[in-house]
Amino acid sequence: MAGQAGGRQLDVLVVGGGVVGLFCAYYLRSSGADVTVIDAGPVGGPQSCSSGNTGFVGTQGATPLAEPGVLSSAMRWLISPRSPLRIKPRLSGELASWLWQFGRRCNEADARACYGVLLEMKRRSLEILTQACRERPSLAATFAAPGMIVAFKTASGFERACRSVPLAIARGVPLRVLSDADLRALEPGVEFDVCGALLNAEGATLRTPEFVVALAEVLREMGVEVIGQARVTGFEVAGGGRAIGRVRTTAGDFAAGEVVIAAGAWSARLARQLGIGLLLQPAKGYTVTVDTPPAAPRLPVLLSEGKVALMPLGGRLRFGGTLELAGLDTSVSRRRVDGITATVRSYLPGLDLTATRQVWSGLRACTPDSLPFIGRCAPHQNLTVACGHGYIGMGLAPVTGRLVAQLIAGEQAEMDLASFRVDRFGSG
Ligand SMILES: Cc1cc2nc3c(=O)[nH]c(=O)nc-3n(C[C@H](O)[C@H](O)[C@H](O)COP(=O)(O)OP(=O)(O)OC[C@H]3O[C@@H](n4cnc5c(N)ncnc54)[C@H](O)[C@@H]3O)c2cc1C
């Protein structure tokens, strides 16, 4: 690959073939660039966080992790081995800085501002997905937009959610409070043990890993080279330290006019090799996929206080959750998985979840404010970063890809990129 810049054809190397890297490649290729994607594993393989998640997209779930009251819940969760949160005790300056920046953002003003940005990203991404699926049957086969139920176990949780409905509606989210009769009519025969529920009519889902595999195939048809099993091991800096010259990988060296780091939870480790600090923590989560039991919900359901998502997949049912700040470790904790299963049983006591087909763990890349890092990385003139999409990366990736393509082409970006600056925590 040989790179050129400035209005002519660009050659771009995208590091990371998860949903974010693939959408970057999609829009870069659409704008005429010659694009190669490389991934350390097989594209769509279990190492990628995009491969085994619950696939909720659409306008639900744009609330940042850092919000008022979350610190007191976190204190309670940290002492329970089955809770949805764990922080592995360790001496780490990066973890300490991350927690400090997270704590600073647990206030109403920051949470509202981040919600606005995330909602805008999710809305634009849903439009992109809907359009792409109209044009590409292989993508459409993995996408559904049946709406989404948000269920509440506690009266206080439900009341708080009901208070936030007018704000969501004012922002254009089609959310409505369900009566018991509404819920029964939506999900006849399903036994819910909850205090109340909402319906987001825009709730949509992507089936994983099928969506990622289909998107990689679409890219190949568009002329993108997608290379699996090629791990980036280092960079050769050129131009007096102001540009990436070569990218070293286990499959040989690459030279590219532009490099995009979209390596999810591994992005910080790669960026560090270039002297760039990204305040990113890997946050492990699990999904469990079972044969669909009788009387299972037809619609996706978010079990709100339990922080568990439940996703019907035809003959299978997938549920997942948990956020473990334990570094780049993908080992499975049986106790956490049992905790997720117990949460599902507490909201839906009638479900038989014994026919387990698969337990999967994945690493989300989390920033303290839940906004991704999307931007150029000084002093390297040909480096762009796209990572940090946290717990909603499937729902943020499409617009991220378009923003990256606009940035690299030197066009006016469709959203204000200031919110995504890589140095916003003073670490860039
Ligand atoms: C349990 C769970 C449930 C989730 N549910 C949802 C949901 O319902 N909705 C939603 O929107 N999001 C969800 N997410 C989050 C979502 O999965 C992620 O935000 C998203 O997949 C991130 O995509 P990515 O492309 O940034 O990272 P990844 O998919 O992890 O891709 C990064 C890729 O980079 C590659 N890589 C790493 N290092 C190198 C290297 N040195 N060289 C080459 N390649 C490298 C990796 O192999 C990997 O394939 C969930 C996550 C979890 C864990």
CSV table of C-alpha atoms and ligand atoms in Angstrom, one decimal:
chain,number,residue,atom,x,y,z
A,1,MET,CA,0.0,0.0,0.0
A,2,ALA,CA,1.3,3.5,-0.8
A,3,GLY,CA,-0.4,6.5,0.6
A,4,GLN,CA,-1.3,9.8,-0.9
A,5,ALA,CA,-3.2,12.6,0.7
A,6,GLY,CA,-5.0,15.9,-0.2
A,7,GLY,CA,-8.0,15.4,-2.5
A,8,ARG,CA,-6.5,12.5,-4.4
A,9,GLN,CA,-7.1,8.8,-3.7
A,10,LEU,CA,-6.1,8.0,-0.1
A,11,ASP,CA,-4.7,4.7,1.1
A,12,VAL,CA,-5.9,3.9,4.6
A,13,LEU,CA,-5.0,1.1,6.9
A,14,VAL,CA,-7.7,0.4,9.6
A,15,VAL,CA,-6.4,-1.5,12.6
A,16,GLY,CA,-9.3,-3.5,14.1
A,17,GLY,CA,-12.1,-5.4,12.3
A,18,GLY,CA,-14.8,-5.0,14.9
A,19,VAL,CA,-17.9,-3.0,14.1
A,20,VAL,CA,-16.2,0.3,14.5
A,21,GLY,CA,-13.2,-0.5,12.2
A,22,LEU,CA,-15.6,-2.0,9.6
A,23,PHE,CA,-17.8,1.1,9.6
A,24,CYS,CA,-14.7,3.3,9.2
A,25,ALA,CA,-13.7,1.2,6.2
A,26,TYR,CA,-17.2,1.3,4.8
A,27,TYR,CA,-17.3,5.1,4.7
A,28,LEU,CA,-13.6,5.6,3.7
A,29,ARG,CA,-14.2,3.2,0.8
A,30,SER,CA,-17.4,5.0,-0.1
A,31,SER,CA,-15.5,8.3,-0.3
A,32,GLY,CA,-13.1,6.7,-2.8
A,33,ALA,CA,-10.2,5.6,-0.6
A,34,ASP,CA,-8.2,2.4,-1.1
A,35,VAL,CA,-8.8,0.7,2.3
A,36,THR,CA,-7.3,-2.3,4.1
A,37,VAL,CA,-8.6,-3.6,7.4
A,38,ILE,CA,-6.5,-5.9,9.6
A,39,ASP,CA,-7.4,-7.8,12.7
A,40,ALA,CA,-5.5,-9.8,15.1
A,41,GLY,CA,-8.1,-12.6,15.0
A,42,PRO,CA,-10.7,-13.7,12.5
A,43,VAL,CA,-13.1,-10.9,11.7
A,44,GLY,CA,-16.3,-11.7,13.6
A,45,GLY,CA,-14.3,-14.0,15.9
A,46,PRO,CA,-15.0,-14.3,19.6
A,47,GLN,CA,-12.0,-12.0,20.6
A,48,SER,CA,-14.0,-9.1,19.1
A,49,CYS,CA,-16.4,-7.4,21.4
A,50,SER,CA,-18.7,-6.9,18.4
A,51,SER,CA,-19.1,-10.7,18.0
A,52,GLY,CA,-21.2,-12.0,21.0
A,53,ASN,CA,-23.0,-9.0,22.4
A,54,THR,CA,-26.7,-8.4,22.8
A,55,GLY,CA,-26.8,-6.1,19.7
A,56,PHE,CA,-29.3,-3.5,21.0
A,57,VAL,CA,-29.2,-0.4,18.7
A,58,GLY,CA,-31.6,2.5,18.3
A,59,THR,CA,-32.4,5.4,20.6
A,60,GLN,CA,-32.7,3.4,23.8
A,61,GLY,CA,-29.7,3.3,26.2
A,62,ALA,CA,-28.0,6.6,25.5
A,63,THR,CA,-27.5,7.4,29.2
A,64,PRO,CA,-23.8,7.6,30.2
A,65,LEU,CA,-22.4,5.3,32.9
A,66,ALA,CA,-21.4,8.4,34.9
A,67,GLU,CA,-24.7,9.8,36.2
A,68,PRO,CA,-25.9,11.2,39.6
A,69,GLY,CA,-26.4,8.4,42.2
A,70,VAL,CA,-24.3,5.8,40.4
A,71,LEU,CA,-21.5,6.1,42.9
A,72,SER,CA,-23.7,5.0,45.8
A,73,SER,CA,-25.0,2.0,43.7
A,74,ALA,CA,-21.5,1.2,42.8
A,75,MET,CA,-20.4,1.0,46.5
A,76,ARG,CA,-23.2,-1.6,47.1
A,77,TRP,CA,-22.4,-3.6,44.0
A,78,LEU,CA,-18.7,-3.8,44.7
A,79,ILE,CA,-19.2,-5.9,47.8
A,80,SER,CA,-21.4,-8.5,46.1
A,81,PRO,CA,-19.8,-11.2,43.9
A,82,ARG,CA,-22.9,-11.6,41.8
A,83,SER,CA,-23.5,-7.9,41.1
A,84,PRO,CA,-23.2,-6.2,37.7
A,85,LEU,CA,-20.0,-4.3,38.7
A,86,ARG,CA,-16.5,-5.4,39.7
A,87,ILE,CA,-13.2,-3.5,39.9
A,88,LYS,CA,-10.3,-5.9,40.3
A,89,PRO,CA,-8.1,-4.4,43.0
A,90,ARG,CA,-4.7,-3.4,41.6
A,91,LEU,CA,-2.2,-0.6,41.8
A,92,SER,CA,-2.7,1.2,38.5
A,93,GLY,CA,-2.3,4.9,37.8
A,94,GLU,CA,-4.4,4.6,34.7
A,95,LEU,CA,-7.3,3.0,36.6
A,96,ALA,CA,-7.0,5.7,39.3
A,97,SER,CA,-7.1,8.5,36.8
A,98,TRP,CA,-10.0,6.9,35.0
A,99,LEU,CA,-12.0,6.5,38.2
A,100,TRP,CA,-11.2,10.1,39.2
A,101,GLN,CA,-12.5,11.4,35.9
A,102,PHE,CA,-15.5,9.2,36.0
A,103,GLY,CA,-16.4,10.4,39.5
A,104,ARG,CA,-16.1,14.0,38.4
A,105,ARG,CA,-18.8,13.4,35.8
A,106,CYS,CA,-21.4,11.9,38.0
A,107,ASN,CA,-23.5,15.0,38.0
A,108,GLU,CA,-26.7,16.1,36.3
A,109,ALA,CA,-25.1,18.7,33.9
A,110,ASP,CA,-22.4,16.4,32.5
A,111,ALA,CA,-24.8,13.4,32.3
A,112,ARG,CA,-27.3,15.4,30.3
A,113,ALA,CA,-24.7,16.8,28.0
A,114,CYS,CA,-23.3,13.3,27.3
A,115,TYR,CA,-26.8,11.9,26.9
A,116,GLY,CA,-27.5,14.5,24.2
A,117,VAL,CA,-24.4,13.6,22.2
A,118,LEU,CA,-24.9,9.8,22.6
A,119,LEU,CA,-28.5,10.1,21.6
A,120,GLU,CA,-27.6,12.1,18.5
A,121,MET,CA,-25.0,9.5,17.6
A,122,LYS,CA,-27.5,6.7,18.1
A,123,ARG,CA,-30.2,8.4,16.1
A,124,ARG,CA,-27.8,9.0,13.1
A,125,SER,CA,-26.5,5.5,13.4
A,126,LEU,CA,-30.0,4.0,13.3
A,127,GLU,CA,-30.7,6.0,10.1
A,128,ILE,CA,-27.5,4.7,8.5
A,129,LEU,CA,-28.4,1.1,9.5
A,130,THR,CA,-31.9,1.4,8.2
A,131,GLN,CA,-30.7,2.7,4.9
A,132,ALA,CA,-27.8,0.2,4.6
A,133,CYS,CA,-30.2,-2.6,5.3
A,134,ARG,CA,-32.6,-1.4,2.6
A,135,GLU,CA,-29.8,-1.6,0.1
A,136,ARG,CA,-28.1,-4.8,1.3
A,137,PRO,CA,-30.2,-7.9,1.9
A,138,SER,CA,-27.3,-9.7,3.7
A,139,LEU,CA,-27.3,-6.9,6.3
A,140,ALA,CA,-31.1,-6.7,6.5
A,141,ALA,CA,-31.2,-10.4,7.4
A,142,THR,CA,-29.4,-9.5,10.7
A,143,PHE,CA,-31.3,-6.4,11.6
A,144,ALA,CA,-34.8,-6.0,13.2
A,145,ALA,CA,-36.6,-3.1,14.6
A,146,PRO,CA,-39.4,-4.5,16.7
A,147,GLY,CA,-39.3,-2.0,19.6
A,148,MET,CA,-37.8,-2.6,23.0
A,149,ILE,CA,-39.3,-3.1,26.5
A,150,VAL,CA,-37.5,-1.5,29.5
A,151,ALA,CA,-38.6,-3.3,32.6
A,152,PHE,CA,-38.2,-2.2,36.2
A,153,LYS,CA,-38.0,-4.4,39.3
A,154,THR,CA,-38.4,-1.6,41.8
A,155,ALA,CA,-41.0,1.0,42.3
A,156,SER,CA,-38.4,3.7,42.8
A,157,GLY,CA,-36.6,2.7,39.6
A,158,PHE,CA,-39.8,2.8,37.6
A,159,GLU,CA,-40.9,6.2,39.1
A,160,ARG,CA,-37.5,7.7,38.3
A,161,ALA,CA,-37.8,6.4,34.7
A,162,CYS,CA,-41.3,7.7,34.3
A,163,ARG,CA,-40.0,11.2,35.4
A,164,SER,CA,-37.4,11.0,32.6
A,165,VAL,CA,-40.0,10.1,29.9
A,166,PRO,CA,-41.0,13.7,29.1
A,167,LEU,CA,-37.3,14.7,28.5
A,168,ALA,CA,-36.8,11.7,26.2
A,169,ILE,CA,-40.0,12.5,24.3
A,170,ALA,CA,-38.9,16.2,24.0
A,171,ARG,CA,-35.7,14.9,22.4
A,172,GLY,CA,-37.7,12.8,20.0
A,173,VAL,CA,-37.4,9.4,21.6
A,174,PRO,CA,-40.7,7.5,21.1
A,175,LEU,CA,-40.9,6.2,24.7
A,176,ARG,CA,-44.2,5.4,26.4
A,177,VAL,CA,-45.3,4.0,29.8
A,178,LEU,CA,-46.9,0.6,29.6
A,179,SER,CA,-49.9,-0.4,31.7
A,180,ASP,CA,-50.0,-4.0,33.0
A,181,ALA,CA,-52.6,-4.7,30.3
A,182,ASP,CA,-50.3,-3.1,27.6
A,183,LEU,CA,-47.4,-5.3,28.7
A,184,ARG,CA,-49.6,-8.5,28.7
A,185,ALA,CA,-50.9,-7.6,25.2
A,186,LEU,CA,-47.3,-7.1,23.9
A,187,GLU,CA,-46.0,-10.2,25.5
A,188,PRO,CA,-48.9,-12.6,26.0
A,189,GLY,CA,-48.0,-15.6,28.1
A,190,VAL,CA,-44.8,-14.1,29.4
A,191,GLU,CA,-44.6,-14.0,33.2
A,192,PHE,CA,-43.0,-10.6,34.3
A,193,ASP,CA,-42.3,-10.0,38.0
A,194,VAL,CA,-41.8,-6.2,37.6
A,195,CYS,CA,-43.1,-2.9,39.0
A,196,GLY,CA,-43.6,-1.4,35.6
A,197,ALA,CA,-42.3,-1.1,32.1
A,198,LEU,CA,-41.7,1.3,29.2
A,199,LEU,CA,-41.7,0.7,25.5
A,200,ASN,CA,-39.3,2.4,23.1
A,201,ALA,CA,-40.9,2.0,19.6
A,202,GLU,CA,-37.5,2.7,18.0
A,203,GLY,CA,-35.8,-0.2,19.7
A,204,ALA,CA,-33.8,-2.2,17.2
A,205,THR,CA,-31.3,-5.0,17.2
A,206,LEU,CA,-28.4,-6.4,15.2
A,207,ARG,CA,-27.7,-10.2,15.4
A,208,THR,CA,-24.1,-10.9,16.3
A,209,PRO,CA,-21.7,-12.1,15.0
A,210,GLU,CA,-23.8,-12.5,11.8
A,211,PHE,CA,-24.0,-8.7,11.3
A,212,VAL,CA,-20.2,-8.2,11.5
A,213,VAL,CA,-19.5,-11.1,9.2
A,214,ALA,CA,-22.0,-9.8,6.6
A,215,LEU,CA,-20.6,-6.3,6.9
A,216,ALA,CA,-17.0,-7.6,6.2
A,217,GLU,CA,-18.4,-9.4,3.2
A,218,VAL,CA,-20.0,-6.2,1.9
A,219,LEU,CA,-16.7,-4.5,2.3
A,220,ARG,CA,-14.9,-7.1,0.3
A,221,GLU,CA,-17.5,-6.7,-2.5
A,222,MET,CA,-16.8,-2.9,-2.4
A,223,GLY,CA,-13.1,-3.6,-2.9
A,224,VAL,CA,-11.8,-3.4,0.7
A,225,GLU,CA,-9.1,-5.9,1.6
A,226,VAL,CA,-10.1,-7.5,4.9
A,227,ILE,CA,-7.2,-9.4,6.5
A,228,GLY,CA,-7.7,-11.6,9.6
A,229,GLN,CA,-5.0,-13.2,11.8
A,230,ALA,CA,-2.6,-10.2,11.4
A,231,ARG,CA,-1.7,-8.6,14.7
A,232,VAL,CA,-0.1,-5.1,14.8
A,233,THR,CA,3.0,-5.4,16.8
A,234,GLY,CA,4.6,-1.9,16.3
A,235,PHE,CA,5.0,1.2,14.3
A,236,GLU,CA,7.8,2.8,12.5
A,237,VAL,CA,7.7,6.6,12.8
A,238,ALA,CA,8.8,8.8,9.9
A,239,GLY,CA,8.9,12.5,9.0
A,240,GLY,CA,10.9,13.5,12.1
A,241,GLY,CA,8.4,11.8,14.4
A,242,ARG,CA,5.4,13.5,12.8
A,243,ALA,CA,4.0,10.6,10.8
A,244,ILE,CA,3.6,6.8,10.9
A,245,GLY,CA,5.8,5.3,8.2
A,246,ARG,CA,5.2,1.6,8.5
A,247,VAL,CA,2.9,-0.6,10.6
A,248,ARG,CA,4.5,-3.8,11.7
A,249,THR,CA,2.2,-6.9,11.9
A,250,THR,CA,2.6,-10.6,12.3
A,251,ALA,CA,1.7,-10.8,8.6
A,252,GLY,CA,4.4,-8.4,7.4
A,253,ASP,CA,4.8,-4.6,7.3
A,254,PHE,CA,2.3,-2.2,5.8
A,255,ALA,CA,2.8,1.3,4.6
A,256,ALA,CA,-0.2,3.5,4.4
A,257,GLY,CA,-1.0,7.2,3.9
A,258,GLU,CA,-3.4,7.1,6.8
A,259,VAL,CA,-3.7,4.8,9.8
A,260,VAL,CA,-6.9,4.4,11.8
A,261,ILE,CA,-6.7,2.7,15.2
A,262,ALA,CA,-10.1,1.1,15.9
A,263,ALA,CA,-8.9,-1.8,18.0
A,264,GLY,CA,-11.5,-1.5,20.7
A,265,ALA,CA,-10.2,-2.3,24.2
A,266,TRP,CA,-6.7,-2.8,22.8
A,267,SER,CA,-6.5,0.7,21.3
A,268,ALA,CA,-4.8,2.3,24.4
A,269,ARG,CA,-2.1,-0.3,24.3
A,270,LEU,CA,-1.4,0.4,20.6
A,271,ALA,CA,-1.6,4.2,21.0
A,272,ARG,CA,0.9,4.0,23.9
A,273,GLN,CA,3.5,2.6,21.5
A,274,LEU,CA,3.1,6.0,19.6
A,275,GLY,CA,3.4,8.0,22.8
A,276,ILE,CA,-0.3,8.7,23.0
A,277,GLY,CA,-2.2,8.2,26.3
A,278,LEU,CA,-5.9,7.2,25.9
A,279,LEU,CA,-7.9,7.2,29.1
A,280,LEU,CA,-9.6,3.9,28.3
A,281,GLN,CA,-10.5,1.0,30.6
A,282,PRO,CA,-11.4,-2.5,29.3
A,283,ALA,CA,-14.7,-3.4,30.8
A,284,LYS,CA,-15.5,-7.1,30.6
A,285,GLY,CA,-19.1,-8.3,30.1
A,286,TYR,CA,-20.7,-11.7,29.5
A,287,THR,CA,-23.5,-13.0,27.4
A,288,VAL,CA,-25.2,-16.4,27.8
A,289,THR,CA,-27.1,-17.9,24.8
A,290,VAL,CA,-29.7,-20.6,25.5
A,291,ASP,CA,-32.2,-22.5,23.4
A,292,THR,CA,-35.3,-20.3,23.5
A,293,PRO,CA,-37.5,-21.6,26.4
A,294,PRO,CA,-41.3,-21.6,26.3
A,295,ALA,CA,-43.0,-18.3,27.2
A,296,ALA,CA,-39.9,-16.2,26.3
A,297,PRO,CA,-40.4,-12.6,25.3
A,298,ARG,CA,-40.7,-11.8,21.6
A,299,LEU,CA,-39.3,-8.3,22.0
A,300,PRO,CA,-35.9,-7.3,23.3
A,301,VAL,CA,-36.1,-6.4,27.0
A,302,LEU,CA,-33.8,-4.3,29.1
A,303,LEU,CA,-33.9,-5.4,32.8
A,304,SER,CA,-33.1,-1.9,34.0
A,305,GLU,CA,-31.9,-2.1,37.6
A,306,GLY,CA,-30.1,-5.4,37.0
A,307,LYS,CA,-28.2,-3.9,34.0
A,308,VAL,CA,-29.0,-7.0,31.9
A,309,ALA,CA,-30.2,-7.0,28.3
A,310,LEU,CA,-32.3,-9.9,26.9
A,311,MET,CA,-32.3,-10.5,23.2
A,312,PRO,CA,-34.5,-13.0,21.3
A,313,LEU,CA,-32.7,-14.6,18.4
A,314,GLY,CA,-35.3,-16.9,16.9
A,315,GLY,CA,-34.5,-20.3,18.2
A,316,ARG,CA,-32.1,-18.9,20.7
A,317,LEU,CA,-32.3,-16.3,23.5
A,318,ARG,CA,-29.3,-14.3,24.6
A,319,PHE,CA,-28.9,-12.3,27.7
A,320,GLY,CA,-25.9,-10.4,29.0
A,321,GLY,CA,-24.5,-7.8,31.3
A,322,THR,CA,-21.8,-7.1,34.0
A,323,LEU,CA,-19.0,-4.6,33.9
A,324,GLU,CA,-15.7,-5.8,35.3
A,325,LEU,CA,-12.8,-3.4,35.3
A,326,ALA,CA,-10.1,-6.1,35.3
A,327,GLY,CA,-7.7,-5.1,32.5
A,328,LEU,CA,-7.3,-7.0,29.3
A,329,ASP,CA,-8.6,-10.3,30.8
A,330,THR,CA,-11.3,-12.3,29.1
A,331,SER,CA,-11.6,-15.2,31.6
A,332,VAL,CA,-15.1,-16.2,32.5
A,333,SER,CA,-16.2,-15.8,36.1
A,334,ARG,CA,-18.9,-18.4,36.8
A,335,ARG,CA,-20.2,-16.3,39.7
A,336,ARG,CA,-20.8,-13.3,37.5
A,337,VAL,CA,-22.5,-15.4,34.9
A,338,ASP,CA,-24.7,-17.0,37.6
A,339,GLY,CA,-25.5,-13.4,38.8
A,340,ILE,CA,-26.7,-12.5,35.3
A,341,THR,CA,-28.9,-15.6,35.1
A,342,ALA,CA,-30.3,-14.9,38.5
A,343,THR,CA,-31.2,-11.4,37.4
A,344,VAL,CA,-33.1,-12.7,34.4
A,345,ARG,CA,-35.0,-15.2,36.7
A,346,SER,CA,-35.9,-12.4,39.1
A,347,TYR,CA,-37.6,-10.4,36.3
A,348,LEU,CA,-38.9,-13.3,34.3
A,349,PRO,CA,-39.4,-16.2,36.9
A,350,GLY,CA,-41.2,-18.5,34.4
A,351,LEU,CA,-38.2,-18.9,32.1
A,352,ASP,CA,-36.3,-22.2,32.0
A,353,LEU,CA,-32.7,-21.1,31.2
A,354,THR,CA,-31.0,-24.5,31.6
A,355,ALA,CA,-30.4,-25.3,27.9
A,356,THR,CA,-27.2,-23.2,27.6
A,357,ARG,CA,-25.5,-23.2,24.2
A,358,GLN,CA,-22.7,-20.6,24.7
A,359,VAL,CA,-21.2,-18.4,27.4
A,360,TRP,CA,-19.1,-15.6,25.9
A,361,SER,CA,-17.0,-12.8,27.4
A,362,GLY,CA,-16.1,-9.5,25.7
A,363,LEU,CA,-14.1,-6.4,26.5
A,364,ARG,CA,-15.8,-3.1,26.0
A,365,ALA,CA,-13.5,0.0,25.7
A,366,CYS,CA,-14.9,2.5,28.2
A,367,THR,CA,-14.0,6.2,28.6
A,368,PRO,CA,-14.9,8.0,31.8
A,369,ASP,CA,-17.7,10.1,30.2
A,370,SER,CA,-19.0,7.3,27.9
A,371,LEU,CA,-18.2,9.3,24.8
A,372,PRO,CA,-15.9,7.7,22.3
A,373,PHE,CA,-12.5,9.0,21.2
A,374,ILE,CA,-12.7,10.1,17.6
A,375,GLY,CA,-10.0,12.3,16.3
A,376,ARG,CA,-6.6,13.0,14.9
A,377,CYS,CA,-3.6,12.4,17.2
A,378,ALA,CA,-0.9,15.0,17.3
A,379,PRO,CA,2.0,14.9,16.5
A,380,HIS,CA,1.2,12.2,14.0
A,381,GLN,CA,-0.3,13.8,11.0
A,382,ASN,CA,-1.6,10.6,9.5
A,383,LEU,CA,-3.1,8.9,12.6
A,384,THR,CA,-6.8,8.8,13.6
A,385,VAL,CA,-8.3,7.1,16.6
A,386,ALA,CA,-11.8,5.6,16.8
A,387,CYS,CA,-12.4,3.7,20.0
A,388,GLY,CA,-14.0,4.0,23.4
A,389,HIS,CA,-17.6,3.1,22.4
A,390,GLY,CA,-18.3,1.4,25.7
A,391,TYR,CA,-21.5,-0.5,26.2
A,392,ILE,CA,-23.3,0.9,23.1
A,393,GLY,CA,-20.7,0.5,20.4
A,394,MET,CA,-23.0,-1.4,18.0
A,395,GLY,CA,-25.3,1.6,18.2
A,396,LEU,CA,-22.6,4.2,17.7
A,397,ALA,CA,-20.3,2.6,15.1
A,398,PRO,CA,-22.1,3.6,11.9
A,399,VAL,CA,-21.9,7.4,12.5
A,400,THR,CA,-18.4,7.0,13.9
A,401,GLY,CA,-17.3,5.5,10.6
A,402,ARG,CA,-18.8,8.4,8.7
A,403,LEU,CA,-17.2,11.0,11.0
A,404,VAL,CA,-13.8,9.3,10.6
A,405,ALA,CA,-14.2,9.4,6.8
A,406,GLN,CA,-15.1,13.1,6.9
A,407,LEU,CA,-12.2,13.9,9.2
A,408,ILE,CA,-9.7,12.1,6.9
A,409,ALA,CA,-11.1,13.7,3.8
A,410,GLY,CA,-10.7,17.1,5.4
A,411,GLU,CA,-14.5,17.7,5.1
A,412,GLN,CA,-16.7,19.5,7.6
A,413,ALA,CA,-17.8,16.8,10.1
A,414,GLU,CA,-21.5,16.3,10.6
A,415,MET,CA,-21.2,16.5,14.4
A,416,ASP,CA,-19.1,18.7,16.6
A,417,LEU,CA,-15.9,16.6,17.2
A,418,ALA,CA,-14.9,18.6,20.3
A,419,SER,CA,-16.8,16.1,22.5
A,420,PHE,CA,-14.7,13.2,21.1
A,421,ARG,CA,-11.2,14.8,21.4
A,422,VAL,CA,-8.6,12.3,22.4
A,423,ASP,CA,-6.9,14.8,24.8
A,424,ARG,CA,-10.1,15.9,26.6
A,425,PHE,CA,-8.9,14.3,29.9
A,426,GLY,CA,-5.6,16.0,29.5
A,427,SER,CA,-4.0,12.7,28.6
A,428,GLY,CA,-3.6,13.0,24.8
B,1,LIG,C1,-21.8,-8.3,27.3
B,1,LIG,C2,-21.8,-7.1,26.3
B,1,LIG,C3,-23.0,-6.7,25.7
B,1,LIG,C4,-23.0,-5.6,24.9
B,1,LIG,N1,-24.2,-5.3,24.3
B,1,LIG,C5,-24.3,-4.2,23.5
B,1,LIG,C6,-25.5,-3.8,22.9
B,1,LIG,O1,-26.6,-4.5,23.2
B,1,LIG,N2,-25.6,-2.8,22.1
B,1,LIG,C7,-24.4,-2.1,21.8
B,1,LIG,O2,-24.5,-1.1,21.0
B,1,LIG,N3,-23.2,-2.5,22.3
B,1,LIG,C8,-23.1,-3.5,23.1
B,1,LIG,N4,-21.9,-3.9,23.6
B,1,LIG,C9,-20.7,-3.1,23.3
B,1,LIG,C10,-20.2,-3.4,21.9
B,1,LIG,O3,-20.0,-4.8,21.8
B,1,LIG,C11,-18.9,-2.7,21.7
B,1,LIG,O4,-19.0,-1.3,22.1
B,1,LIG,C12,-18.4,-2.8,20.3
B,1,LIG,O5,-18.4,-4.1,19.8
B,1,LIG,C13,-17.0,-2.2,20.1
B,1,LIG,O6,-16.6,-2.4,18.8
B,1,LIG,P1,-15.1,-2.1,18.4
B,1,LIG,O7,-15.0,-2.4,17.0
B,1,LIG,O8,-14.6,-0.8,19.0
B,1,LIG,O9,-14.2,-3.2,19.2
B,1,LIG,P2,-14.0,-4.8,18.9
B,1,LIG,O10,-15.3,-5.4,18.4
B,1,LIG,O11,-13.5,-5.4,20.2
B,1,LIG,O12,-13.0,-4.8,17.8
B,1,LIG,C14,-11.6,-4.5,18.0
B,1,LIG,C15,-10.8,-5.5,17.1
B,1,LIG,O13,-9.5,-5.1,17.2
B,1,LIG,C16,-8.7,-6.2,17.1
B,1,LIG,N5,-7.3,-5.9,17.6
B,1,LIG,C17,-6.9,-5.7,18.8
B,1,LIG,N6,-5.6,-5.5,18.9
B,1,LIG,C18,-5.2,-5.6,17.7
B,1,LIG,C19,-3.8,-5.5,17.1
B,1,LIG,N7,-2.8,-5.3,17.8
B,1,LIG,N8,-3.7,-5.7,15.8
B,1,LIG,C20,-4.8,-5.9,15.0
B,1,LIG,N9,-6.1,-6.0,15.5
B,1,LIG,C21,-6.2,-5.9,16.8
B,1,LIG,C22,-9.4,-7.3,17.9
B,1,LIG,O14,-9.0,-8.6,17.5
B,1,LIG,C23,-10.8,-6.9,17.6
B,1,LIG,O15,-11.4,-7.8,16.6
B,1,LIG,C24,-21.9,-5.0,24.5
B,1,LIG,C25,-20.6,-5.4,25.0
B,1,LIG,C26,-20.6,-6.5,25.9
B,1,LIG,C27,-19.3,-7.0,26.4
